[in-house]
Amino acid sequence: MKTPINNYSSVFILTDENIAPFWLPEVCEWLHCPDAIEIIIKPGEQQKNLQTIQEIWNKLLKDNADRHSLLVNLGGGVISDMGGFAASCFKRGIDFINIPTTLLSMVDASIGGKTGIDFGGYKNQIGVFAEAKDVLVNPVFLSTLPKRETLSGLAEMLKYGFVADSDLLQVGLDNYQSYISRAAEIKKTIVAEDPFEQGRRKILNFGHTIGHAVESYCLTKGNPLLHGEAVAIGMWCALWLSVHEFGLDTSVLQDFESKLPMLLDEAQFVVDEQGVPEIMEKLVHDKKTQNGKPQFVLLETVGEPVVDVEVEPDMICESLLQFRNLLF
Ligand code: ADP
Ligand code: ZN
C-alpha cells in the first residue's frame, strides 16, 4: 500500500452481500484492519443509484467518518464506481482504495479514476473523475466469481486486443489469468497519457457506443445484460461498421463472431422490431454523443482504431438489425 492503512483515522469497507461472506474477513486480516467498519449493500447494477450513495453517506456520518478516514472498495465495478463517487464527495473528498474482485474490474473498472452512478435510466450519467489511492489486485478473488461474470471480463480483455495489443485476442476461459496484468497495464498506460479522455483514452470506448445503449435498453426492460455482454454486442456492431465504413478485413468480424456463443452463453438478449428504435434513442443520450450524433470508435485494422467517427443513423440501425439476424 502506498499510504499505510494505520495512517487513517478510521477505515470503512464497502462491499456487497455476495462478496462479504466469501472475502470480508480475509480482507480485514490481509489489511491488518480488524476494526474496519463494514458497509454492505445489495449486489447489482440496479443498486448503482443515488439512493445507495445516500445509504453509504449515512453510514459514514453515523460512524463518524472524518476527512482522514479511508474507504476500501471491495468488489466489482459497481462497488468501485459507487464507492469512488461517494468518497470523492464526502466532506469534499476522502481517500479510497480499490480491491477488485471481478475480472472486469481488475482489468478495467478499478483503474482510471472514473466514478459515478446511473441516473434517469441511463448509465453513468452522474459522476466525477477521482483517482483511487491504490488498486490492490489479487486473482485469488476470482475463485468464487460466477462463470458468466468471468466471460463479461473476457469481453473487455478482447477489446484491448482490438484497439491496442492483438495478443489479447488470444484470451479465452482457459488462459485469461495469465493476461490480467498485461491488460491492466494497457489500461494504465492509456489513462496516464490521457486521464480526462480528451484524445487517446477514447479508444477504450470501442464497442461501448452501441454497448451502453444496449445495456441501458435491457436494464429498462427488466432483462439486464452484464456490461461485458453488452460490450460484446457493441463490438460486433462496431466491427461490422468498420468493415462497411473503413474496409476492415471481414475475417476480423468472422473471428469475433465465432466467440459470441461463448461470450453470450448465459445472456438473454431479446430485442423485437420496436427495440431497435428504442436502442437508437438511448444512443442519442450517450455522454459521448455530440450534437445528437453518436461518436464511434472504429477500426481500420486490428490495433489501429479511429476515434470520433460519426456514423449515419441508418448504418447504425443496419448493424443492429444484422446482429439481430445472427440470433435467429
Ligand atoms: P463488474 O466488475 O462487472 O461491474 P459487479 O460489481 O456488477 O461487476 O459485480 C458482479 C456480480 O458479481 C455481483 O453480483 C457481485 O456481487 C458478484 N461478485 C463480485 N466479485 C465476486 C467474487 N469474487 N465472488 C463472487 N461473486 C462476486
Ligand atoms: Zn466497459
Coordinates of C-alpha atoms and ligand atoms in Angstrom, one line a residue:
M1 CA 0.0 0.0 0.0
K2 CA 1.3 3.5 -0.9
T3 CA -0.2 5.0 2.2
P4 CA -0.2 2.7 5.2
I5 CA -3.7 1.9 6.4
N6 CA -2.8 2.8 10.0
N7 CA -2.3 6.4 9.0
Y8 CA -6.0 6.8 8.6
S9 CA -8.3 7.9 11.5
S10 CA -10.8 5.1 10.6
V11 CA -11.3 2.6 7.8
F12 CA -14.6 1.7 6.1
I13 CA -15.0 -1.3 3.8
L14 CA -17.7 -1.1 1.2
T15 CA -18.8 -4.4 -0.3
D16 CA -21.9 -6.3 -1.3
E17 CA -23.9 -9.2 0.1
N18 CA -22.5 -11.7 -2.4
I19 CA -18.8 -10.8 -1.7
A20 CA -18.9 -10.2 2.0
P21 CA -19.4 -13.9 3.1
F22 CA -16.5 -15.1 0.9
W23 CA -14.0 -12.4 1.4
L24 CA -14.7 -9.7 4.0
P25 CA -12.9 -11.5 6.9
E26 CA -9.9 -12.4 4.7
V27 CA -9.6 -8.8 3.5
C28 CA -9.8 -7.3 7.1
E29 CA -7.0 -9.7 8.0
W30 CA -5.0 -9.0 4.9
L31 CA -5.2 -5.3 5.5
H32 CA -4.4 -5.8 9.3
C33 CA -7.6 -3.9 10.0
P34 CA -9.8 -5.9 12.4
D35 CA -11.7 -2.7 13.4
A36 CA -12.8 -1.8 9.8
I37 CA -16.4 -0.6 9.7
E38 CA -18.4 -2.7 7.2
I39 CA -20.8 -1.1 4.7
I40 CA -22.6 -4.0 3.0
I41 CA -25.0 -3.2 0.2
K42 CA -27.2 -5.2 -2.1
P43 CA -25.4 -6.5 -5.3
G44 CA -26.0 -5.5 -8.9
E45 CA -26.1 -2.7 -11.4
Q46 CA -29.7 -1.8 -10.3
Q47 CA -28.2 -0.6 -7.0
K48 CA -25.9 1.9 -8.7
N49 CA -28.1 4.9 -7.9
L50 CA -28.4 7.9 -5.7
Q51 CA -30.3 6.1 -3.0
T52 CA -27.4 3.7 -2.4
I53 CA -25.0 6.6 -2.3
Q54 CA -27.2 8.1 0.4
E55 CA -27.0 4.9 2.3
I56 CA -23.2 5.0 2.1
W57 CA -23.0 8.6 3.2
N58 CA -25.5 8.0 6.1
K59 CA -23.3 5.1 7.3
L60 CA -20.1 7.2 7.1
L61 CA -21.8 10.0 9.0
K62 CA -23.3 7.8 11.6
D63 CA -19.9 6.1 12.3
N64 CA -18.1 9.4 12.5
A65 CA -16.0 9.3 9.3
D66 CA -13.9 12.4 9.0
R67 CA -11.6 13.8 6.3
H68 CA -8.8 11.4 7.4
S69 CA -10.9 8.3 7.0
L70 CA -10.3 5.7 4.3
L71 CA -13.0 3.9 2.2
V72 CA -11.9 0.5 0.8
N73 CA -14.0 -0.6 -2.2
L74 CA -14.1 -4.4 -2.2
G75 CA -15.9 -5.6 -5.2
G76 CA -16.6 -5.2 -8.9
G77 CA -17.1 -2.2 -11.0
V78 CA -20.4 -1.3 -9.3
I79 CA -18.7 -1.1 -5.9
S80 CA -15.7 0.9 -7.2
D81 CA -17.8 3.3 -9.2
M82 CA -20.2 4.0 -6.3
G83 CA -17.5 3.9 -3.6
G84 CA -15.2 6.2 -5.5
F85 CA -18.1 8.6 -6.1
A86 CA -19.3 8.6 -2.5
A87 CA -15.8 9.0 -1.2
S88 CA -14.9 11.8 -3.5
C89 CA -17.9 13.9 -2.5
F90 CA -18.0 13.1 1.2
K91 CA -16.7 16.1 3.2
R92 CA -15.3 17.3 -0.2
G93 CA -13.3 14.1 -0.6
I94 CA -11.8 11.3 1.4
D95 CA -9.2 8.8 0.2
F96 CA -10.3 5.5 -1.2
I97 CA -8.6 2.3 -2.5
N98 CA -10.0 -0.3 -4.8
I99 CA -9.7 -4.1 -4.2
P100 CA -11.3 -5.5 -7.4
T101 CA -13.0 -8.9 -7.1
T102 CA -14.2 -9.3 -10.6
L103 CA -12.1 -9.9 -13.7
L104 CA -13.7 -6.9 -15.4
S105 CA -12.8 -4.6 -12.5
M106 CA -9.2 -6.0 -12.3
V107 CA -8.5 -5.1 -15.9
D108 CA -10.8 -2.1 -16.3
A109 CA -13.2 -0.5 -13.9
S110 CA -10.9 -0.2 -10.9
I111 CA -8.3 1.6 -12.9
G112 CA -8.5 5.1 -14.3
G113 CA -10.5 7.3 -11.9
K114 CA -14.0 7.1 -13.5
T115 CA -16.6 7.0 -10.7
G116 CA -20.3 7.6 -10.7
I117 CA -23.9 6.2 -10.8
D118 CA -26.6 5.6 -13.3
F119 CA -29.4 8.2 -13.5
G120 CA -32.7 8.6 -15.2
G121 CA -32.5 5.2 -16.9
Y122 CA -29.0 6.0 -18.4
K123 CA -25.7 4.5 -17.5
N124 CA -23.0 6.6 -15.6
Q125 CA -24.8 9.9 -16.1
I126 CA -23.6 11.4 -12.8
G127 CA -20.1 11.2 -11.6
V128 CA -16.6 12.6 -11.2
F129 CA -13.0 11.7 -12.2
A130 CA -11.4 10.7 -8.9
E131 CA -8.3 8.5 -8.7
A132 CA -8.1 5.7 -6.1
K133 CA -5.0 6.0 -3.8
D134 CA -4.2 2.4 -4.7
V135 CA -5.6 -0.6 -6.5
L136 CA -4.7 -4.0 -4.9
V137 CA -5.1 -6.8 -7.5
N138 CA -5.2 -10.4 -6.2
P139 CA -6.5 -13.1 -8.6
V140 CA -7.5 -15.3 -5.7
F141 CA -10.9 -13.5 -5.6
L142 CA -11.7 -14.9 -9.0
S143 CA -12.0 -18.4 -7.5
T144 CA -15.6 -17.6 -6.4
L145 CA -16.6 -15.5 -9.4
P146 CA -19.6 -17.0 -11.4
K147 CA -18.6 -18.0 -14.9
R148 CA -20.9 -15.5 -16.5
E149 CA -19.1 -12.7 -14.7
T150 CA -15.7 -14.1 -15.9
L151 CA -17.0 -14.0 -19.5
S152 CA -18.1 -10.4 -19.1
G153 CA -14.5 -9.5 -18.1
L154 CA -13.1 -11.5 -21.1
A155 CA -15.1 -9.3 -23.4
E156 CA -13.2 -6.2 -22.1
M157 CA -9.9 -8.0 -22.4
L158 CA -10.7 -8.8 -26.1
K159 CA -11.4 -5.0 -26.5
Y160 CA -7.8 -4.3 -25.6
G161 CA -6.9 -6.9 -28.3
F162 CA -8.8 -4.9 -31.0
V163 CA -7.6 -1.4 -30.1
A164 CA -4.1 -1.8 -28.6
D165 CA -2.4 -5.2 -28.4
S166 CA -3.5 -8.1 -30.8
D167 CA -2.0 -10.7 -28.4
L168 CA -5.0 -10.1 -26.2
L169 CA -7.3 -11.5 -28.9
Q170 CA -6.0 -14.9 -27.7
V171 CA -7.7 -14.7 -24.3
G172 CA -10.2 -17.4 -23.5
L173 CA -11.6 -19.2 -20.5
D174 CA -8.5 -21.4 -20.2
N175 CA -5.8 -18.8 -20.2
Y176 CA -7.2 -15.4 -19.1
Q177 CA -5.4 -15.4 -15.7
S178 CA -2.0 -15.0 -17.5
Y179 CA -3.2 -11.9 -19.3
I180 CA -4.6 -9.9 -16.4
S181 CA -1.5 -7.9 -15.6
R182 CA -0.9 -7.2 -19.3
A183 CA -4.5 -5.9 -19.8
A184 CA -4.3 -3.8 -16.6
E185 CA -1.0 -2.3 -17.9
I186 CA -2.6 -1.3 -21.2
K187 CA -5.4 0.5 -19.3
K188 CA -3.0 2.2 -17.0
T189 CA -0.7 3.4 -19.9
I190 CA -3.6 4.8 -21.9
V191 CA -5.1 6.5 -18.9
A192 CA -1.8 8.0 -17.9
E193 CA -1.4 9.5 -21.4
D194 CA -4.9 11.0 -21.3
P195 CA -6.6 11.0 -17.9
F196 CA -9.7 13.0 -18.9
E197 CA -10.4 11.4 -22.2
Q198 CA -9.5 14.2 -24.5
G199 CA -7.8 12.0 -27.0
R200 CA -6.2 8.6 -26.9
R201 CA -8.3 7.3 -24.0
K202 CA -11.3 7.4 -26.3
I203 CA -10.1 4.2 -28.0
L204 CA -11.2 2.4 -24.8
N205 CA -14.8 3.2 -25.8
F206 CA -14.5 0.7 -28.7
G207 CA -17.8 -1.3 -28.6
H208 CA -19.2 1.0 -25.9
T209 CA -21.4 3.4 -28.0
I210 CA -23.8 0.7 -29.0
G211 CA -22.8 -1.4 -26.0
H212 CA -24.0 1.2 -23.5
A213 CA -27.3 1.8 -25.4
V214 CA -28.0 -2.0 -25.5
E215 CA -27.1 -2.2 -21.8
S216 CA -29.5 0.6 -20.8
Y217 CA -32.2 -0.8 -23.1
C218 CA -32.0 -4.2 -21.5
L219 CA -31.9 -2.7 -18.0
T220 CA -35.0 -0.7 -18.5
K221 CA -36.8 -3.8 -20.0
G222 CA -36.0 -5.6 -16.7
N223 CA -33.8 -8.1 -18.6
P224 CA -30.3 -6.9 -17.7
L225 CA -27.2 -7.9 -19.6
L226 CA -23.8 -7.9 -17.9
H227 CA -21.6 -5.0 -19.0
G228 CA -19.2 -7.2 -20.9
E229 CA -22.1 -9.0 -22.7
A230 CA -23.4 -5.6 -23.9
V231 CA -19.9 -4.6 -24.9
A232 CA -19.5 -7.8 -26.9
I233 CA -22.7 -6.9 -28.8
G234 CA -21.4 -3.4 -29.3
M235 CA -18.0 -4.7 -30.5
W236 CA -19.7 -6.9 -33.1
C237 CA -21.7 -3.9 -34.4
A238 CA -18.5 -1.7 -34.3
L239 CA -16.6 -4.4 -36.3
W240 CA -19.5 -4.6 -38.8
L241 CA -19.5 -0.8 -39.2
S242 CA -15.7 -0.9 -39.5
V243 CA -15.9 -3.4 -42.4
H244 CA -18.5 -1.2 -44.2
E245 CA -17.1 2.2 -43.4
F246 CA -13.3 1.6 -43.3
G247 CA -12.8 -1.6 -45.2
L248 CA -11.7 -3.7 -42.2
D249 CA -10.9 -7.2 -43.2
T250 CA -14.1 -9.3 -42.8
S251 CA -12.0 -12.1 -41.2
V252 CA -11.7 -10.0 -38.1
L253 CA -15.5 -9.8 -37.8
Q254 CA -15.9 -13.5 -38.5
D255 CA -13.2 -14.5 -35.9
F256 CA -15.0 -12.4 -33.3
E257 CA -18.4 -13.8 -34.4
S258 CA -17.1 -17.3 -33.6
K259 CA -16.5 -16.2 -30.0
L260 CA -20.0 -14.9 -29.5
P261 CA -21.6 -18.2 -28.4
M262 CA -19.1 -18.4 -25.6
L263 CA -19.3 -14.7 -24.6
L264 CA -23.1 -14.6 -24.7
D265 CA -23.5 -18.1 -23.4
E266 CA -25.8 -17.1 -20.5
A267 CA -27.0 -13.8 -21.8
Q268 CA -30.6 -13.3 -22.9
F269 CA -30.7 -10.6 -25.5
V270 CA -34.3 -10.2 -26.6
V271 CA -35.0 -7.4 -29.0
D272 CA -38.1 -7.1 -31.2
E273 CA -38.5 -4.7 -34.2
Q274 CA -39.5 -2.0 -31.8
G275 CA -36.3 -2.5 -29.8
V276 CA -34.0 -1.1 -32.5
P277 CA -35.5 2.4 -32.5
E278 CA -35.5 2.3 -28.7
I279 CA -31.8 1.5 -28.6
M280 CA -31.2 4.3 -31.2
E281 CA -33.0 6.7 -28.7
K282 CA -30.6 5.6 -26.0
L283 CA -27.7 6.2 -28.2
V284 CA -28.5 9.8 -28.5
H285 CA -28.2 10.2 -24.7
D286 CA -24.7 8.7 -24.6
K287 CA -22.3 11.0 -22.9
K288 CA -20.1 10.9 -26.0
T289 CA -22.9 11.9 -28.4
Q290 CA -22.3 15.4 -29.8
N291 CA -25.0 17.5 -31.5
G292 CA -27.2 14.4 -31.5
K293 CA -24.6 12.4 -33.5
P294 CA -23.2 9.3 -31.8
Q295 CA -19.4 9.2 -31.9
F296 CA -17.9 5.8 -32.7
V297 CA -14.5 4.2 -32.3
L298 CA -14.0 2.1 -35.5
L299 CA -11.0 0.0 -36.7
E300 CA -9.0 0.4 -39.9
T301 CA -7.1 -2.7 -38.9
V302 CA -6.6 -4.5 -35.6
G303 CA -4.6 -2.2 -33.4
E304 CA -5.4 0.9 -35.5
P305 CA -8.6 2.5 -34.1
V306 CA -10.1 5.7 -35.3
V307 CA -12.0 7.8 -32.8
D308 CA -14.8 10.4 -33.1
V309 CA -16.3 8.8 -36.2
E310 CA -19.8 10.0 -36.9
V311 CA -21.9 7.2 -38.4
E312 CA -25.2 7.8 -40.2
P313 CA -28.2 6.6 -38.1
D314 CA -29.3 4.3 -41.0
M315 CA -26.0 2.4 -40.8
I316 CA -26.2 2.1 -37.0
C317 CA -29.7 0.6 -37.3
E318 CA -28.5 -1.7 -40.0
S319 CA -25.7 -3.0 -37.8
L320 CA -28.2 -3.7 -35.0
L321 CA -30.5 -5.5 -37.4
Q322 CA -27.7 -7.6 -38.8
F323 CA -26.7 -8.5 -35.2
R324 CA -30.3 -9.5 -34.5
N325 CA -30.3 -11.7 -37.6
L326 CA -27.4 -13.6 -36.1
L327 CA -29.6 -14.6 -33.2
F328 CA -32.4 -16.0 -35.2
Ligands
ADP1 P1 -18.4 -5.6 -12.7 O1 -17.0 -5.5 -12.3 O2 -18.7 -6.5 -13.8 O3 -19.0 -4.2 -12.8 P2 -20.2 -6.0 -10.4 O4 -19.7 -5.1 -9.4 O5 -21.5 -5.7 -11.1 O6 -19.1 -6.3 -11.5 O7 -20.3 -7.5 -9.8 C1 -20.8 -8.6 -10.5 C2 -21.5 -9.6 -9.6 O8 -20.5 -10.5 -9.1 C3 -22.2 -9.0 -8.4 O9 -23.4 -9.7 -8.2 C4 -21.2 -9.2 -7.3 O10 -21.8 -9.4 -6.0 C5 -20.6 -10.5 -7.7 N1 -19.2 -10.7 -7.3 C6 -18.2 -9.8 -7.5 N2 -17.0 -10.3 -7.1 C7 -17.2 -11.6 -6.7 C8 -16.4 -12.7 -6.3 N3 -15.1 -12.6 -6.2 N4 -17.0 -13.8 -6.0 C9 -18.4 -14.0 -6.1 N5 -19.2 -13.0 -6.5 C10 -18.6 -11.9 -6.8
ZN2 ZN -16.5 -1.2 -20.4

